[in-house]
CSV table of C-alpha atoms in Angstrom, one decimal:
chain,number,residue,atom,x,y,z
K,1,UNK,CA,120.6,122.7,80.9
K,2,UNK,CA,117.5,120.7,78.9
K,3,UNK,CA,115.7,123.6,79.5
K,4,UNK,CA,118.3,126.2,78.2
K,5,UNK,CA,118.7,123.9,75.1
K,6,UNK,CA,115.4,123.8,74.6
K,7,UNK,CA,114.8,127.1,74.5
K,8,UNK,CA,117.7,127.4,72.1
K,9,UNK,CA,116.0,125.1,69.7
K,10,UNK,CA,112.7,127.3,69.9
K,11,UNK,CA,114.8,130.9,69.3
K,12,UNK,CA,116.8,128.9,66.7
K,13,UNK,CA,113.6,127.7,65.2
K,14,UNK,CA,111.9,130.9,64.8
K,15,UNK,CA,115.1,132.3,63.3
K,16,UNK,CA,115.8,129.8,60.7
K,17,UNK,CA,111.9,130.3,59.5
K,18,UNK,CA,112.5,133.5,59.5
K,19,UNK,CA,115.5,133.3,57.5
K,20,UNK,CA,113.8,131.4,54.6
K,21,UNK,CA,110.6,133.7,55.0
K,22,UNK,CA,110.1,135.8,52.3
K,23,UNK,CA,110.3,139.5,52.8
K,24,UNK,CA,107.5,140.8,50.0
K,25,UNK,CA,104.7,143.1,51.2
K,26,UNK,CA,106.5,143.9,54.4
K,27,UNK,CA,106.9,147.5,55.7
K,28,UNK,CA,109.3,148.6,58.3
K,29,UNK,CA,108.3,152.4,58.7
K,30,UNK,CA,109.7,154.9,56.2
K,31,UNK,CA,113.0,155.1,53.9
K,32,UNK,CA,116.3,156.1,55.0
K,33,UNK,CA,117.3,158.3,52.6
K,34,UNK,CA,117.0,157.9,49.0
K,35,UNK,CA,119.5,155.5,48.2
K,36,UNK,CA,119.8,151.9,49.1
K,37,UNK,CA,122.5,150.9,51.6
K,38,UNK,CA,122.7,147.7,50.2
K,39,UNK,CA,123.3,147.9,46.3
K,40,UNK,CA,123.1,151.7,45.9
K,41,UNK,CA,119.8,152.3,43.6
K,42,UNK,CA,117.7,155.1,44.1
K,43,UNK,CA,114.6,154.4,46.4
K,44,UNK,CA,111.3,155.0,45.1
K,45,UNK,CA,109.8,153.5,48.0
K,46,UNK,CA,110.1,151.8,51.5
K,47,UNK,CA,112.2,149.3,49.7
K,48,UNK,CA,114.7,149.0,47.1
K,49,UNK,CA,113.0,147.6,44.0
K,50,UNK,CA,116.4,146.1,42.8
K,51,UNK,CA,117.1,144.2,45.9
K,52,UNK,CA,114.0,144.0,48.4
K,53,UNK,CA,116.3,145.8,51.2
K,54,UNK,CA,114.2,148.0,53.5
K,55,UNK,CA,115.1,151.9,53.2
K,56,UNK,CA,114.8,151.7,56.6
K,57,UNK,CA,118.1,150.1,58.4
K,58,UNK,CA,118.0,149.9,62.3
K,59,UNK,CA,121.2,150.4,64.4
K,60,UNK,CA,120.5,149.9,67.9
K,61,UNK,CA,120.1,146.8,70.3
K,62,UNK,CA,116.3,147.3,70.6
K,63,UNK,CA,116.2,146.5,66.9
K,64,UNK,CA,118.1,143.3,67.7
K,65,UNK,CA,115.5,142.4,70.6
K,66,UNK,CA,112.5,143.3,67.8
K,67,UNK,CA,113.8,141.3,64.8
K,68,UNK,CA,114.5,138.3,67.6
K,69,UNK,CA,111.2,138.8,69.3
K,70,UNK,CA,109.5,138.5,65.8
K,71,UNK,CA,111.5,135.9,64.1
K,72,UNK,CA,110.6,133.5,67.5
K,73,UNK,CA,107.0,134.4,67.8
K,74,UNK,CA,105.4,136.7,65.0
K,75,UNK,CA,106.7,135.9,61.5
K,76,UNK,CA,105.8,139.8,60.9
K,77,UNK,CA,102.3,138.6,62.0
K,78,UNK,CA,102.1,136.0,59.1
K,79,UNK,CA,102.2,133.0,61.6
K,80,UNK,CA,98.7,134.5,63.0
K,81,UNK,CA,97.0,134.3,59.5
K,82,UNK,CA,98.7,131.3,59.0
K,83,UNK,CA,97.8,129.0,61.7
K,84,UNK,CA,93.9,129.2,62.1
K,85,UNK,CA,93.7,128.1,58.3
K,86,UNK,CA,96.4,125.6,58.9
K,87,UNK,CA,94.5,123.9,61.3
K,88,UNK,CA,91.2,124.5,59.7
K,89,UNK,CA,91.2,125.4,56.1
K,90,UNK,CA,94.4,123.9,55.2
K,91,UNK,CA,93.8,123.2,51.4
K,92,UNK,CA,92.5,126.8,51.2
K,93,UNK,CA,95.8,127.8,52.9
K,94,UNK,CA,97.9,125.6,50.0
K,95,UNK,CA,95.6,127.0,47.1
K,96,UNK,CA,96.0,130.9,47.9
K,97,UNK,CA,99.5,130.3,48.4
K,98,UNK,CA,100.3,128.6,45.3
K,99,UNK,CA,98.2,130.9,43.5
K,100,UNK,CA,100.5,133.6,44.4
K,101,UNK,CA,99.5,135.1,47.7
K,102,UNK,CA,102.7,134.8,49.5
K,103,UNK,CA,103.2,137.8,51.5
K,104,UNK,CA,100.0,137.0,53.7
K,105,UNK,CA,101.0,133.8,54.6
K,106,UNK,CA,104.1,132.2,56.3
K,107,UNK,CA,105.8,129.9,53.6
K,108,UNK,CA,105.8,126.5,53.8
K,109,UNK,CA,109.0,125.5,54.2
K,110,UNK,CA,109.5,128.1,56.8
K,111,UNK,CA,106.2,126.6,58.5
K,112,UNK,CA,107.9,123.4,58.7
K,113,UNK,CA,111.2,124.5,60.3
K,114,UNK,CA,109.3,126.0,62.9
K,115,UNK,CA,106.9,123.0,63.5
K,116,UNK,CA,110.1,120.8,63.7
K,117,UNK,CA,112.2,123.1,65.9
K,118,UNK,CA,109.3,123.8,68.2
K,119,UNK,CA,108.6,120.0,68.5
K,120,UNK,CA,111.9,118.8,69.2
K,121,UNK,CA,112.3,121.7,71.6
K,122,UNK,CA,109.2,120.5,73.6
K,123,UNK,CA,110.5,117.3,73.9
K,124,UNK,CA,113.5,118.5,75.5
K,125,UNK,CA,111.5,120.4,78.0
K,126,UNK,CA,109.5,117.4,79.1
K,127,UNK,CA,112.7,115.1,79.0
K,128,UNK,CA,110.9,113.2,76.4
K,129,UNK,CA,114.0,111.1,74.8
K,130,UNK,CA,115.4,107.3,73.9
K,131,UNK,CA,116.0,105.0,76.7
K,132,UNK,CA,119.9,104.8,77.5
K,133,UNK,CA,119.4,102.1,80.0
K,134,UNK,CA,119.2,98.8,77.7
K,135,UNK,CA,120.4,95.8,78.7
K,136,UNK,CA,121.8,93.4,76.1
K,137,UNK,CA,121.9,90.9,77.8
K,138,UNK,CA,118.0,90.8,78.2
K,139,UNK,CA,117.2,91.0,74.7
K,140,UNK,CA,118.1,87.6,74.2
K,141,UNK,CA,115.8,84.6,75.6
K,142,UNK,CA,118.7,82.5,77.0
K,143,UNK,CA,120.2,85.4,78.9
K,144,UNK,CA,117.0,86.4,80.0
K,145,UNK,CA,116.4,83.1,81.5
K,146,UNK,CA,119.7,82.7,83.1
K,147,UNK,CA,118.9,86.3,85.0
K,148,UNK,CA,115.5,85.2,86.3
K,149,UNK,CA,117.3,81.9,87.5
K,150,UNK,CA,119.9,83.9,89.2
K,151,UNK,CA,117.0,86.0,90.9
K,152,UNK,CA,115.0,83.1,92.2
K,153,UNK,CA,118.4,81.5,93.5
K,154,UNK,CA,119.1,84.6,95.3
K,155,UNK,CA,115.7,85.1,96.7
K,156,UNK,CA,116.2,81.3,97.8
K,157,UNK,CA,119.4,81.7,99.5
K,158,UNK,CA,117.7,84.9,101.6
K,159,UNK,CA,114.9,82.8,102.8
K,160,UNK,CA,116.8,80.0,103.6
K,161,UNK,CA,119.3,82.2,106.0
K,162,UNK,CA,116.4,83.6,107.7
K,163,UNK,CA,114.9,79.5,108.0
K,164,UNK,CA,118.2,79.2,109.9
K,165,UNK,CA,118.1,81.7,112.3
K,166,UNK,CA,114.7,80.7,113.4
K,167,UNK,CA,114.1,78.1,116.4
K,168,UNK,CA,112.5,74.8,115.4
K,169,UNK,CA,108.9,75.9,116.7
K,170,UNK,CA,108.7,79.2,115.3
K,171,UNK,CA,105.5,79.8,113.5
K,172,UNK,CA,107.3,81.4,110.4
K,173,UNK,CA,109.3,78.6,109.7
K,174,UNK,CA,106.2,77.2,107.5
K,175,UNK,CA,105.7,80.0,105.3
K,176,UNK,CA,109.1,80.5,104.6
K,177,UNK,CA,109.6,76.9,103.7
K,178,UNK,CA,106.6,77.1,101.5
K,179,UNK,CA,108.8,80.1,99.7
K,180,UNK,CA,111.9,77.9,99.5
K,181,UNK,CA,109.9,75.0,98.0
K,182,UNK,CA,108.3,77.6,95.4
K,183,UNK,CA,111.3,79.1,94.4
K,184,UNK,CA,112.6,75.3,93.7
K,185,UNK,CA,110.0,74.5,91.8
K,186,UNK,CA,110.6,78.2,89.6
K,187,UNK,CA,114.2,77.5,89.5
K,188,UNK,CA,113.7,73.9,88.0
K,189,UNK,CA,111.4,75.3,85.5
K,190,UNK,CA,113.4,78.0,84.2
K,191,UNK,CA,116.2,75.6,84.0
K,192,UNK,CA,114.3,73.1,81.9
K,193,UNK,CA,113.1,75.9,79.6
K,194,UNK,CA,116.9,76.9,79.5
K,195,UNK,CA,117.9,73.6,78.1
K,196,UNK,CA,115.1,73.1,75.7
K,197,UNK,CA,116.5,76.5,73.9
K,198,UNK,CA,119.9,76.1,75.1
K,199,UNK,CA,120.9,74.9,71.8
K,200,UNK,CA,118.7,76.7,69.3
K,201,UNK,CA,119.7,79.6,71.2
K,202,UNK,CA,123.3,79.0,70.8
K,203,UNK,CA,123.3,78.5,67.3
K,204,UNK,CA,121.2,81.8,66.9
K,205,UNK,CA,123.9,83.5,68.6
K,206,UNK,CA,127.0,82.1,66.8
K,207,UNK,CA,125.0,82.8,63.8
K,208,UNK,CA,124.4,86.2,64.7
K,209,UNK,CA,128.2,87.2,66.1
K,210,UNK,CA,129.1,86.0,62.5
K,211,UNK,CA,127.0,88.2,60.1
K,212,UNK,CA,129.0,89.0,57.4
K,213,UNK,CA,127.3,90.7,54.5
K,214,UNK,CA,130.4,91.4,52.4
K,215,UNK,CA,130.4,95.1,53.1
K,216,UNK,CA,132.8,95.9,55.8
K,217,UNK,CA,131.5,99.5,56.7
K,218,UNK,CA,127.7,97.9,57.2
K,219,UNK,CA,129.0,94.9,59.0
K,220,UNK,CA,130.7,97.5,61.7
K,221,UNK,CA,127.6,99.4,62.0
K,222,UNK,CA,125.6,96.1,62.8
K,223,UNK,CA,128.3,95.4,65.6
K,224,UNK,CA,127.8,98.7,67.0
K,225,UNK,CA,124.2,98.7,67.2
K,226,UNK,CA,124.6,95.1,69.1
K,227,UNK,CA,127.3,96.4,71.5
K,228,UNK,CA,125.6,99.9,72.2
K,229,UNK,CA,121.8,99.9,71.1
K,230,UNK,CA,121.2,103.1,73.4
K,231,UNK,CA,123.8,104.7,71.8
K,232,UNK,CA,122.4,103.6,68.2
K,233,UNK,CA,118.9,104.6,69.4
K,234,UNK,CA,120.0,108.4,70.6
K,235,UNK,CA,121.5,108.9,67.3
K,236,UNK,CA,118.3,108.0,65.5
K,237,UNK,CA,116.6,110.0,67.3
K,238,UNK,CA,119.0,112.9,66.3
K,239,UNK,CA,118.9,111.6,62.6
K,240,UNK,CA,115.1,112.2,63.0
K,241,UNK,CA,115.5,115.6,63.8
K,242,UNK,CA,118.3,116.2,61.3
K,243,UNK,CA,116.9,114.4,58.4
K,244,UNK,CA,113.0,115.1,58.8
K,245,UNK,CA,113.3,117.3,55.5
K,246,UNK,CA,113.9,114.0,53.7
K,247,UNK,CA,110.2,113.6,54.2
K,248,UNK,CA,109.2,115.9,51.5
K,249,UNK,CA,111.2,114.5,48.5
K,250,UNK,CA,110.1,111.3,49.9
K,251,UNK,CA,106.4,112.0,49.8
K,252,UNK,CA,106.4,113.9,46.5
K,253,UNK,CA,106.4,110.9,44.5
K,254,UNK,CA,102.9,109.2,45.8
K,255,UNK,CA,101.2,112.7,46.0
K,256,UNK,CA,102.0,112.8,42.6
K,257,UNK,CA,100.5,109.5,41.9
K,258,UNK,CA,97.4,110.4,43.1
K,259,UNK,CA,97.1,113.3,40.2
K,260,UNK,CA,99.7,111.9,37.5
K,261,UNK,CA,96.7,112.7,34.9
K,262,UNK,CA,95.9,116.2,35.9
K,263,UNK,CA,98.4,118.4,33.8
K,264,UNK,CA,97.3,121.3,35.7
K,265,UNK,CA,99.0,120.3,39.3
K,266,UNK,CA,102.7,120.5,39.1
K,267,UNK,CA,105.2,119.4,41.5
K,268,UNK,CA,105.6,122.5,43.2
K,269,UNK,CA,102.0,122.5,44.1
K,270,UNK,CA,102.5,119.1,45.4
K,271,UNK,CA,105.4,119.9,47.2
K,272,UNK,CA,103.6,123.1,49.0
K,273,UNK,CA,100.5,120.9,50.2
K,274,UNK,CA,103.2,118.3,51.3
K,275,UNK,CA,105.2,120.7,53.8
K,276,UNK,CA,102.3,122.1,55.1
K,277,UNK,CA,100.5,118.8,56.1
K,278,UNK,CA,103.6,117.9,57.9
K,279,UNK,CA,104.1,121.4,59.3
K,280,UNK,CA,100.0,120.7,60.6
K,281,UNK,CA,100.8,117.3,61.8
K,282,UNK,CA,104.1,118.1,63.8
K,283,UNK,CA,101.8,120.9,65.1
K,284,UNK,CA,99.5,118.7,66.3
K,285,UNK,CA,102.2,116.2,67.9
K,286,UNK,CA,102.9,119.2,69.7
K,287,UNK,CA,99.4,119.7,71.4
K,288,UNK,CA,99.4,115.6,72.0
K,289,UNK,CA,102.5,115.8,73.7
K,290,UNK,CA,101.7,118.9,75.8
K,291,UNK,CA,98.4,117.4,76.9
K,292,UNK,CA,100.0,114.5,78.0
K,293,UNK,CA,102.3,116.4,80.4
K,294,UNK,CA,99.2,118.1,81.8
K,295,UNK,CA,97.5,114.8,82.1
K,296,UNK,CA,94.9,115.3,79.3
K,297,UNK,CA,92.3,112.2,79.4
K,298,UNK,CA,94.1,109.3,77.3
K,299,UNK,CA,90.6,108.8,75.2
K,300,UNK,CA,90.7,112.7,74.4
K,301,UNK,CA,94.6,112.6,73.4
K,302,UNK,CA,94.0,109.1,71.1
K,303,UNK,CA,91.1,111.1,69.4
K,304,UNK,CA,93.4,113.9,68.6
K,305,UNK,CA,96.2,111.5,67.9
K,306,UNK,CA,94.2,108.9,65.4
K,307,UNK,CA,91.2,110.9,64.1
K,308,UNK,CA,92.6,114.4,63.6
K,309,UNK,CA,95.4,113.5,61.0
K,310,UNK,CA,93.0,111.9,58.3
K,311,UNK,CA,90.4,114.1,58.8
K,312,UNK,CA,92.7,117.1,57.8
K,313,UNK,CA,94.3,115.6,55.2
K,314,UNK,CA,90.9,114.5,53.3
K,315,UNK,CA,90.3,118.5,54.1
K,316,UNK,CA,93.3,119.7,52.7
K,317,UNK,CA,93.0,117.3,50.0
K,318,UNK,CA,89.7,118.6,48.6
K,319,UNK,CA,90.1,122.4,49.3
K,320,UNK,CA,93.7,122.1,47.5
K,321,UNK,CA,92.8,120.5,44.6
K,322,UNK,CA,89.1,121.4,44.7
K,323,UNK,CA,87.9,117.6,44.5
K,324,UNK,CA,84.2,116.2,45.4
K,325,UNK,CA,84.0,114.4,49.0
K,326,UNK,CA,84.0,110.9,47.4
K,327,UNK,CA,87.0,112.0,45.4
K,328,UNK,CA,89.1,113.3,48.3
K,329,UNK,CA,88.0,110.3,50.9
K,330,UNK,CA,89.3,107.7,48.4
K,331,UNK,CA,92.5,109.5,47.8
K,332,UNK,CA,93.1,109.9,51.6
K,333,UNK,CA,92.8,106.5,52.1
K,334,UNK,CA,95.6,105.4,49.6
K,335,UNK,CA,97.6,108.5,51.2
K,336,UNK,CA,97.5,106.4,54.4
K,337,UNK,CA,98.6,103.5,52.8
K,338,UNK,CA,101.2,105.4,51.1
K,339,UNK,CA,102.3,107.3,54.5
K,340,UNK,CA,102.9,103.8,55.8
K,341,UNK,CA,105.3,103.1,52.8
K,342,UNK,CA,107.1,106.9,53.4
K,343,UNK,CA,107.4,106.3,56.9
K,344,UNK,CA,109.5,102.9,56.5
K,345,UNK,CA,111.6,104.3,54.0
K,346,UNK,CA,112.5,107.0,55.8
K,347,UNK,CA,113.3,104.8,59.1
K,348,UNK,CA,115.3,102.5,56.9
K,349,UNK,CA,117.2,105.5,55.3
K,350,UNK,CA,118.0,106.7,58.8
K,351,UNK,CA,119.1,103.2,60.3
K,352,UNK,CA,121.7,102.9,57.5
K,353,UNK,CA,122.6,106.2,57.9
K,354,UNK,CA,123.2,105.2,61.3
K,355,UNK,CA,124.6,102.1,61.0
K,356,UNK,CA,127.3,103.5,58.5
K,357,UNK,CA,127.6,106.9,60.1
């Protein structure tokens, strides 16, 4: 079912991307009569000049399949014009889109939606998900030590049972006796460690169990995190998927700070820059994930993951805002610090939503 769900996510990503993609400049053949079937305006070309609907209206199952394929893979040919620029000349793509070349390229939001849906579809296909078997007891030092003591005691009991079955002159007795003595020393050492941290651990656990912030919803959420961390991690992963769009408004103030004294750049320009950049990083993450699945060497994937993002951002800054290399590099360094802050804020918001949800 995971592969089917992933395919559905991929199709949905293409359809949503297509849904927000402007239709300006696209042609679908010849007109269908002389009247727009949507608003009744007389047609003077292949599209209605009032509402923008195509004059040619399909009414066949083949047309539905055609639209679906275009939504997922083609974006009416725009995808294949957009991807090379997004990969190699992202700043030129950003600047040209802002300047008005909207019909030639996939819009930033459509590209963002497509990349996010595709990334999570790939995760589902490859079975990448949060762990579901977290042991909450093992997350506490005292409980972990007690667990180790129990394992050693079980091991000692097994060795002792084997020793009891051997004859007095059996050559294996010496080895088993050594193993039992070793287990005894290990158990004594673990019990000593447990005694040393016992009081502090008990106090910490009591204190942890009685956290009261004064906000009932928050207290209840923290308690849920403690009781079922696996479920909460799953909810956090789902929230990253659902609320990934929050990265755009969170990033806007920080990018604005890089150019706040340059009045020619508007918030819209920064939004286009940010949205294309996030889409590019999502696509890069897809490439790295697929490379890992087909066993590409780790040093190659590490280079892609840690070198390509800052280089890509630097090129996009230089090209989009027409900067000198020195200025672009300096802003990239600052932007990397900003990204750490943005990621922290994003995760805190998601954690708060998960706790209060």
